[in-house]
Amino acid sequence: MNIPGHVHSVFQSHFKSRPLIIRSPGRVNLIGEHTDYNEGFVLPAAVDKAAYVAMAPSDDAYCHWIASDLNDTFETRPDELTPSPKGWPNYLMGVVDQLRKAGYPAGAFNCVISSDVPVGAGMSSSAALECSVAFGLNQLHGWNIPKMELVKLAQKAENEFVGVKCGIMDQFASVFGKKDHVVRLDCRSLEYTYFPFLMDGIRIVLLDTGVKHSLADSEYNDRRAQCEEGVRVLQKHNPAIRSLRDAGREILLRHRREFDPLIFNRCMYVVEENARLLAACDDLGRGDMLSFGQRMYSSHNGLRDMYEVSCPELDYLVSFTITEEAVLGARMMGGGFGGCTINLVRDEAVDDLFERARKAYQIAMGRELKMYTGIIEDGTAVIEDAQF
Ligand code: GLA
């Protein structure tokens, strides 16, 4: 389906005016999981699946919103925002709320949204939606808010209005993604570096478990708290330690006995994952994708055994690939407890691998496996009429 064309025509037939159209993509993350809220590094890329919003100012005091994929509508005044049990309007209201709190008086606007980012697959469908609306309102009002500020604002919308204490990776990747590149973000300084991700002969393949365990959000917030607890132990020895970014293996090992074993494992995972990510970027620089892939497996082992955010379905899919010569690396992606695995697979083997994985997964887990191929695209942008 031509989604920009679709939101454009739904908008015109409902609101009888010309909308602005914004595309904001979902993301993959090659390595560096649960490191963003520990001021560490991440290595995401924006993909070819995106949220699209058609929007224009409203001519009354109300926002009129249409979620065309859900056949649902919502109305609110922009100055009287209350979280809705419908779910989806909260991502939009969260953004309006943050803009207003930051001194940008977002007025009433109409919009039609539609997205092909799979929901619950760990590809950041919510960040894509938040960023499309933040970018669009900035454009409509001519505020010229810098892109990094929009990213922070969209993240805060999710933290405060939606209530998930996510880090900055998803919103950053959606806005700053660049075609054919992965981007390393230092989540402390917010400096970022693009690395060409040469897809020559290798494809990013996402295998979707089709599950999202219900504890996912609360476990996510727990992991954050556990990392903070670890930092407090280290601070007794070195007050300059502000986050796990400041810690290394040595200091953790030296004080191991002072840690609850579970907290120790959480912290060790984060410290090792940051080191792995930096080494993986060196692999990219040398074009050594075999070594890069091995680090993805190590990342998965840490997420499964030390950080404990994997689940049997994800573990099954990663294990399935270990004996596959055409798979260079695989691991769970995103927050965990379901969603997708990310795999680097040799081009010619993708279809055959999927067919066998699908059958095996069906037998082992009794579920339908889905596959998405992650084509790396540009981040959030206005779509001109001529483009659809
Ligand atoms: C979710 C969050 C991100 C990040 C990942 C784990 O996607 O939204 O901020 O913490 O989990 O790496």
Short mmCIF file of C-alpha atoms in Angstrom, two decimals, residues 2-387:
data_model
loop_
_atom_site.label_atom_id
_atom_site.label_comp_id
_atom_site.label_asym_id
_atom_site.label_seq_id
_atom_site.Cartn_x
_atom_site.Cartn_y
_atom_site.Cartn_z
CA ASN A 2 1.14 3.54 -0.71
CA ILE A 3 0.77 4.84 2.86
CA PRO A 4 1.61 8.52 2.29
CA GLY A 5 -0.91 8.61 -0.54
CA HIS A 6 -3.44 6.88 1.70
CA VAL A 7 -3.13 9.26 4.68
CA HIS A 8 -3.19 12.17 2.27
CA SER A 9 -6.47 11.12 0.66
CA VAL A 10 -8.16 10.16 3.96
CA PHE A 11 -7.15 13.55 5.32
CA GLN A 12 -8.49 15.44 2.33
CA SER A 13 -11.79 13.63 2.30
CA HIS A 14 -12.34 14.23 6.05
CA PHE A 15 -10.94 17.67 6.59
CA LYS A 16 -11.19 19.20 3.10
CA SER A 17 -7.75 20.78 3.31
CA ARG A 18 -4.20 20.03 2.22
CA PRO A 19 -2.09 18.30 4.86
CA LEU A 20 1.60 18.26 5.58
CA ILE A 21 2.91 14.69 5.43
CA ILE A 22 5.68 13.38 7.62
CA ARG A 23 7.39 10.00 7.56
CA SER A 24 9.20 8.75 10.65
CA PRO A 25 10.74 5.27 10.58
CA GLY A 26 11.06 2.36 12.97
CA ARG A 27 14.54 1.14 13.85
CA VAL A 28 16.79 -1.83 14.26
CA ASN A 29 19.70 -1.96 16.71
CA LEU A 30 22.76 -3.93 15.66
CA ILE A 31 24.37 -4.12 19.09
CA GLY A 32 24.28 -2.18 22.39
CA GLU A 33 21.11 -3.20 24.19
CA HIS A 34 19.95 -1.70 27.52
CA THR A 35 22.94 0.60 27.39
CA ASP A 36 21.19 3.86 26.45
CA TYR A 37 19.72 4.61 29.89
CA ASN A 38 23.12 3.76 31.40
CA GLU A 39 24.74 6.59 29.41
CA GLY A 40 26.46 4.05 27.19
CA PHE A 41 26.55 3.46 23.42
CA VAL A 42 24.00 2.14 20.93
CA LEU A 43 24.28 1.27 17.22
CA PRO A 44 20.85 1.60 15.61
CA ALA A 45 19.64 2.30 12.07
CA ALA A 46 16.30 3.54 10.74
CA VAL A 47 14.42 1.09 8.51
CA ASP A 48 12.05 1.16 5.55
CA LYS A 49 8.98 0.71 7.74
CA ALA A 50 7.56 3.93 9.11
CA ALA A 51 4.74 5.88 10.72
CA TYR A 52 3.12 8.45 8.44
CA VAL A 53 1.11 11.40 9.64
CA ALA A 54 -0.93 13.79 7.50
CA MET A 55 -1.61 16.94 9.50
CA ALA A 56 -2.86 20.54 9.36
CA PRO A 57 -4.15 23.12 11.86
CA SER A 58 -7.72 22.53 13.03
CA ASP A 59 -10.30 25.26 12.45
CA ASP A 60 -11.93 24.84 15.86
CA ALA A 61 -10.53 24.49 19.39
CA TYR A 62 -10.27 20.70 19.11
CA CYS A 63 -7.72 18.26 17.74
CA HIS A 64 -9.43 15.65 15.52
CA TRP A 65 -7.27 12.58 15.07
CA ILE A 66 -7.84 9.50 12.94
CA ALA A 67 -5.89 6.23 13.36
CA SER A 68 -6.75 4.81 9.98
CA ASP A 69 -5.21 1.35 10.60
CA LEU A 70 -7.45 0.93 13.64
CA ASN A 71 -10.53 2.62 12.23
CA ASP A 72 -10.55 4.74 15.33
CA THR A 73 -10.82 8.44 16.11
CA PHE A 74 -10.01 10.71 19.03
CA GLU A 75 -10.72 14.31 19.95
CA THR A 76 -9.14 16.51 22.56
CA ARG A 77 -8.39 20.11 23.28
CA PRO A 78 -4.62 20.65 23.19
CA ASP A 79 -4.75 22.43 26.55
CA GLU A 80 -6.75 19.72 28.35
CA LEU A 81 -4.89 16.46 27.87
CA THR A 82 -5.87 13.35 29.80
CA PRO A 83 -4.36 9.88 29.16
CA SER A 84 -6.75 7.70 27.17
CA PRO A 85 -7.43 3.97 27.62
CA LYS A 86 -7.35 3.71 23.84
CA GLY A 87 -3.57 3.79 24.00
CA TRP A 88 -2.57 5.29 20.66
CA PRO A 89 -3.72 8.88 21.36
CA ASN A 90 -1.33 8.97 24.33
CA TYR A 91 1.70 9.03 22.02
CA LEU A 92 0.32 12.12 20.30
CA MET A 93 -0.92 13.79 23.48
CA GLY A 94 2.43 13.11 25.15
CA VAL A 95 4.18 15.06 22.42
CA VAL A 96 1.73 17.97 22.57
CA ASP A 97 2.11 18.01 26.36
CA GLN A 98 5.92 18.09 26.21
CA LEU A 99 5.95 20.79 23.56
CA ARG A 100 3.67 22.96 25.64
CA LYS A 101 5.75 22.37 28.78
CA ALA A 102 8.86 23.39 26.84
CA GLY A 103 7.21 26.68 25.88
CA TYR A 104 5.92 25.74 22.42
CA PRO A 105 2.16 26.33 22.50
CA ALA A 106 1.02 23.62 20.11
CA GLY A 107 -2.43 24.55 18.85
CA ALA A 108 -5.32 22.29 17.85
CA PHE A 109 -4.50 20.20 14.79
CA ASN A 110 -6.12 17.50 12.72
CA CYS A 111 -4.28 14.42 11.63
CA VAL A 112 -4.53 11.02 10.02
CA ILE A 113 -1.95 8.41 11.03
CA SER A 114 -1.02 5.09 9.53
CA SER A 115 2.06 2.94 10.01
CA ASP A 116 3.64 -0.23 8.71
CA VAL A 117 6.04 -0.60 11.64
CA PRO A 118 4.90 -3.86 13.22
CA VAL A 119 3.50 -3.21 16.71
CA GLY A 120 5.04 -5.22 19.58
CA ALA A 121 7.94 -6.44 17.42
CA GLY A 122 10.52 -4.26 19.17
CA MET A 123 11.00 -2.02 16.14
CA SER A 124 9.87 1.13 17.95
CA SER A 125 6.48 1.76 16.42
CA SER A 126 5.70 4.13 19.28
CA ALA A 127 8.85 6.22 18.85
CA ALA A 128 8.12 6.46 15.11
CA LEU A 129 4.68 7.86 15.88
CA GLU A 130 5.91 10.32 18.51
CA CYS A 131 8.68 11.59 16.27
CA SER A 132 6.40 12.04 13.25
CA VAL A 133 4.05 14.21 15.31
CA ALA A 134 6.83 16.20 17.01
CA PHE A 135 8.51 16.84 13.66
CA GLY A 136 5.21 17.77 12.02
CA LEU A 137 4.14 20.23 14.72
CA ASN A 138 7.56 21.87 14.63
CA GLN A 139 7.12 22.26 10.89
CA LEU A 140 3.52 23.52 11.02
CA HIS A 141 4.33 26.15 13.62
CA GLY A 142 7.73 27.11 12.11
CA TRP A 143 9.44 26.85 15.50
CA ASN A 144 12.80 25.59 14.17
CA ILE A 145 13.36 23.36 17.18
CA PRO A 146 16.68 21.52 16.65
CA LYS A 147 16.28 17.83 15.79
CA MET A 148 18.03 16.62 18.95
CA GLU A 149 15.58 18.65 21.06
CA LEU A 150 12.67 16.99 19.23
CA VAL A 151 14.21 13.61 20.02
CA LYS A 152 14.49 14.41 23.73
CA LEU A 153 10.99 15.77 23.78
CA ALA A 154 9.56 12.63 22.14
CA GLN A 155 11.45 10.46 24.63
CA LYS A 156 10.04 12.49 27.53
CA ALA A 157 6.56 12.11 26.05
CA GLU A 158 6.96 8.35 26.34
CA ASN A 159 8.53 8.57 29.83
CA GLU A 160 5.90 10.84 31.31
CA PHE A 161 2.63 10.52 29.39
CA VAL A 162 2.89 6.85 28.38
CA GLY A 163 4.83 5.83 31.50
CA VAL A 164 7.64 3.73 29.97
CA LYS A 165 11.03 4.87 31.23
CA CYS A 166 12.73 4.21 27.88
CA GLY A 167 16.13 5.59 26.96
CA ILE A 168 16.83 7.85 24.00
CA MET A 169 17.80 5.27 21.36
CA ASP A 170 14.50 4.71 19.58
CA GLN A 171 13.54 8.34 19.08
CA PHE A 172 17.12 9.22 18.14
CA ALA A 173 17.30 6.46 15.52
CA SER A 174 13.96 7.43 14.02
CA VAL A 175 14.98 11.07 13.57
CA PHE A 176 18.70 10.73 12.81
CA GLY A 177 18.69 7.56 10.69
CA LYS A 178 20.64 7.72 7.43
CA LYS A 179 20.22 5.54 4.36
CA ASP A 180 22.73 2.65 4.24
CA HIS A 181 24.35 3.67 7.55
CA VAL A 182 24.24 2.60 11.15
CA VAL A 183 24.80 5.31 13.70
CA ARG A 184 26.76 5.04 16.91
CA LEU A 185 25.30 7.28 19.56
CA ASP A 186 27.09 8.16 22.76
CA CYS A 187 24.07 8.43 25.03
CA ARG A 188 25.99 10.60 27.49
CA SER A 189 27.36 13.35 25.25
CA LEU A 190 24.80 12.70 22.45
CA GLU A 191 27.66 12.77 19.94
CA TYR A 192 27.03 10.46 17.04
CA THR A 193 28.99 8.90 14.20
CA TYR A 194 27.65 7.26 11.04
CA PHE A 195 29.21 4.06 9.76
CA PRO A 196 28.47 2.85 6.25
CA PHE A 197 26.77 -0.48 6.65
CA LEU A 198 27.61 -2.20 3.44
CA MET A 199 24.85 -4.63 2.74
CA ASP A 200 26.81 -6.20 -0.10
CA GLY A 201 25.80 -9.83 0.02
CA ILE A 202 24.55 -9.55 3.62
CA ARG A 203 21.06 -8.77 4.77
CA ILE A 204 19.63 -7.68 8.08
CA VAL A 205 16.86 -10.17 8.79
CA LEU A 206 14.39 -9.78 11.64
CA LEU A 207 12.60 -12.87 12.87
CA ASP A 208 9.48 -11.94 14.79
CA THR A 209 8.59 -14.31 17.65
CA GLY A 210 5.03 -12.99 17.62
CA VAL A 211 5.08 -12.70 21.42
CA LYS A 212 5.27 -9.77 23.80
CA HIS A 213 5.24 -10.99 27.35
CA SER A 214 3.07 -8.92 29.60
CA LEU A 215 5.83 -8.22 32.12
CA ALA A 216 7.93 -6.45 29.50
CA ASP A 217 7.30 -2.87 30.64
CA SER A 218 7.58 -3.48 34.37
CA GLU A 219 10.70 -5.63 33.94
CA TYR A 220 12.19 -2.84 31.82
CA ASN A 221 11.68 -0.29 34.57
CA ASP A 222 13.10 -2.81 37.10
CA ARG A 223 16.31 -3.20 35.09
CA ARG A 224 16.81 0.55 35.19
CA ALA A 225 16.40 0.56 38.96
CA GLN A 226 18.83 -2.37 39.35
CA CYS A 227 21.49 -0.54 37.36
CA GLU A 228 21.02 2.53 39.53
CA GLU A 229 21.43 0.35 42.62
CA GLY A 230 24.72 -0.93 41.20
CA VAL A 231 25.92 2.62 40.63
CA ARG A 232 25.20 3.44 44.29
CA VAL A 233 27.48 0.57 45.42
CA LEU A 234 30.31 1.86 43.24
CA GLN A 235 29.80 5.46 44.31
CA LYS A 236 30.83 4.54 47.87
CA HIS A 237 34.30 3.93 46.46
CA ASN A 238 34.37 6.58 43.80
CA PRO A 239 31.85 9.43 44.00
CA ALA A 240 32.81 10.46 40.45
CA ILE A 241 30.95 7.43 39.09
CA ARG A 242 27.68 8.84 37.77
CA SER A 243 26.46 5.90 35.77
CA LEU A 244 27.62 2.48 34.59
CA ARG A 245 29.32 4.31 31.75
CA ASP A 246 32.00 5.30 34.26
CA ALA A 247 32.56 1.72 35.43
CA GLY A 248 34.81 -0.99 33.98
CA ARG A 249 35.22 -4.71 34.61
CA GLU A 250 38.06 -4.14 37.09
CA ILE A 251 36.16 -1.97 39.55
CA LEU A 252 33.17 -4.32 39.41
CA LEU A 253 35.34 -7.37 40.07
CA ARG A 254 37.24 -5.61 42.86
CA HIS A 255 34.03 -4.89 44.76
CA ARG A 256 32.10 -7.95 43.70
CA ARG A 257 31.38 -9.12 47.25
CA GLU A 258 29.55 -5.92 48.08
CA PHE A 259 27.00 -6.55 45.35
CA ASP A 260 23.89 -8.61 45.46
CA PRO A 261 24.81 -11.28 42.82
CA LEU A 262 21.85 -10.32 40.63
CA ILE A 263 22.82 -6.64 40.62
CA PHE A 264 26.42 -7.59 39.89
CA ASN A 265 25.34 -9.53 36.81
CA ARG A 266 23.18 -6.68 35.54
CA CYS A 267 26.06 -4.23 35.88
CA MET A 268 28.66 -6.57 34.39
CA TYR A 269 26.44 -7.14 31.36
CA VAL A 270 26.12 -3.39 30.71
CA VAL A 271 29.85 -2.76 31.11
CA GLU A 272 30.70 -5.64 28.77
CA GLU A 273 28.07 -4.64 26.21
CA ASN A 274 29.52 -1.14 25.92
CA ALA A 275 32.98 -2.61 25.32
CA ARG A 276 31.53 -5.05 22.79
CA LEU A 277 29.85 -2.26 20.89
CA LEU A 278 33.05 -0.24 20.59
CA ALA A 279 34.90 -3.34 19.38
CA ALA A 280 32.09 -4.07 16.92
CA CYS A 281 32.49 -0.58 15.44
CA ASP A 282 36.18 -1.36 14.88
CA ASP A 283 35.05 -4.54 13.10
CA LEU A 284 32.85 -2.42 10.86
CA GLY A 285 35.77 -0.13 10.09
CA ARG A 286 37.82 -3.16 8.99
CA GLY A 287 34.86 -4.72 7.17
CA ASP A 288 35.14 -7.79 9.40
CA MET A 289 31.52 -8.90 9.52
CA LEU A 290 32.38 -12.35 10.83
CA SER A 291 33.82 -10.85 13.98
CA PHE A 292 30.90 -8.40 14.19
CA GLY A 293 28.49 -11.33 14.04
CA GLN A 294 30.25 -13.20 16.84
CA ARG A 295 29.85 -10.17 19.06
CA MET A 296 26.11 -10.24 18.37
CA TYR A 297 26.00 -13.79 19.73
CA SER A 298 27.97 -12.71 22.82
CA SER A 299 25.53 -9.85 23.30
CA HIS A 300 22.63 -12.30 23.22
CA ASN A 301 24.29 -14.57 25.78
CA GLY A 302 24.72 -11.62 28.13
CA LEU A 303 21.13 -10.48 27.66
CA ARG A 304 19.89 -14.02 28.31
CA ASP A 305 22.10 -15.06 31.22
CA MET A 306 23.16 -11.88 33.01
CA TYR A 307 20.58 -9.24 32.16
CA GLU A 308 17.77 -11.81 31.92
CA VAL A 309 15.56 -10.02 29.42
CA SER A 310 15.28 -12.79 26.85
CA CYS A 311 12.55 -15.44 26.64
CA PRO A 312 12.33 -19.02 25.33
CA GLU A 313 11.04 -17.93 21.91
CA LEU A 314 13.95 -15.51 21.34
CA ASP A 315 16.49 -18.04 22.64
CA TYR A 316 15.08 -20.69 20.36
CA LEU A 317 15.46 -18.52 17.26
CA VAL A 318 19.01 -17.45 18.13
CA SER A 319 20.05 -21.07 18.85
CA PHE A 320 18.52 -22.17 15.57
CA THR A 321 21.01 -20.01 13.66
CA ILE A 322 24.17 -21.13 15.43
CA THR A 323 24.76 -24.08 13.11
CA GLU A 324 23.74 -22.09 10.01
CA GLU A 325 26.79 -21.13 8.00
CA ALA A 326 24.90 -18.38 6.21
CA VAL A 327 24.14 -16.57 9.48
CA LEU A 328 26.99 -14.35 10.65
CA GLY A 329 25.38 -13.25 13.88
CA ALA A 330 22.08 -13.19 15.74
CA ARG A 331 20.66 -11.84 18.97
CA MET A 332 17.48 -10.58 20.56
CA MET A 333 16.76 -6.94 19.75
CA GLY A 334 15.23 -4.12 21.78
CA GLY A 335 13.81 -4.29 25.29
CA GLY A 336 13.31 -8.07 25.27
CA PHE A 337 10.65 -10.52 26.57
CA GLY A 338 9.48 -10.99 22.98
CA GLY A 339 9.70 -9.08 19.73
CA CYS A 340 12.33 -9.92 17.15
CA THR A 341 15.76 -11.37 16.79
CA ILE A 342 18.13 -9.51 14.49
CA ASN A 343 20.26 -11.66 12.21
CA LEU A 344 22.98 -10.95 9.65
CA VAL A 345 22.37 -13.42 6.86
CA ARG A 346 24.05 -14.06 3.52
CA ASP A 347 21.75 -12.86 0.79
CA GLU A 348 21.28 -16.03 -1.17
CA ALA A 349 20.34 -18.04 1.93
CA VAL A 350 17.60 -15.78 3.36
CA ASP A 351 14.52 -17.45 1.91
CA ASP A 352 15.66 -20.98 2.59
CA LEU A 353 16.68 -20.10 6.15
CA PHE A 354 13.32 -18.50 6.83
CA GLU A 355 11.42 -21.49 5.50
CA ARG A 356 13.29 -23.89 7.76
CA ALA A 357 13.17 -21.59 10.78
CA ARG A 358 9.43 -21.10 10.26
CA LYS A 359 8.72 -24.83 10.27
CA ALA A 360 11.00 -25.53 13.22
CA TYR A 361 9.55 -22.63 15.23
CA GLN A 362 6.02 -23.78 14.54
CA ILE A 363 6.83 -27.25 15.88
CA ALA A 364 8.88 -26.07 18.87
CA MET A 365 6.79 -23.10 19.98
CA GLY A 366 3.46 -23.62 18.26
CA ARG A 367 3.59 -20.15 16.74
CA GLU A 368 3.73 -18.54 13.35
CA LEU A 369 7.11 -16.94 12.57
CA LYS A 370 7.27 -13.71 10.59
CA MET A 371 10.26 -12.23 8.81
CA TYR A 372 11.12 -8.63 7.94
CA THR A 373 14.23 -7.62 6.05
CA GLY A 374 15.73 -4.49 7.49
CA ILE A 375 16.54 -2.12 4.66
CA ILE A 376 18.30 0.90 6.11
CA GLU A 377 16.59 4.17 5.24
CA ASP A 378 16.70 7.87 6.11
CA GLY A 379 15.20 9.28 9.31
CA THR A 380 12.19 11.54 9.84
CA ALA A 381 11.35 13.87 6.95
CA VAL A 382 8.56 15.75 5.22
CA ILE A 383 7.19 13.84 2.23
CA GLU A 384 6.41 16.07 -0.71
CA ASP A 385 3.35 15.28 -2.85
CA ALA A 386 5.59 14.40 -5.76
CA GLN A 387 7.10 11.55 -3.74
#
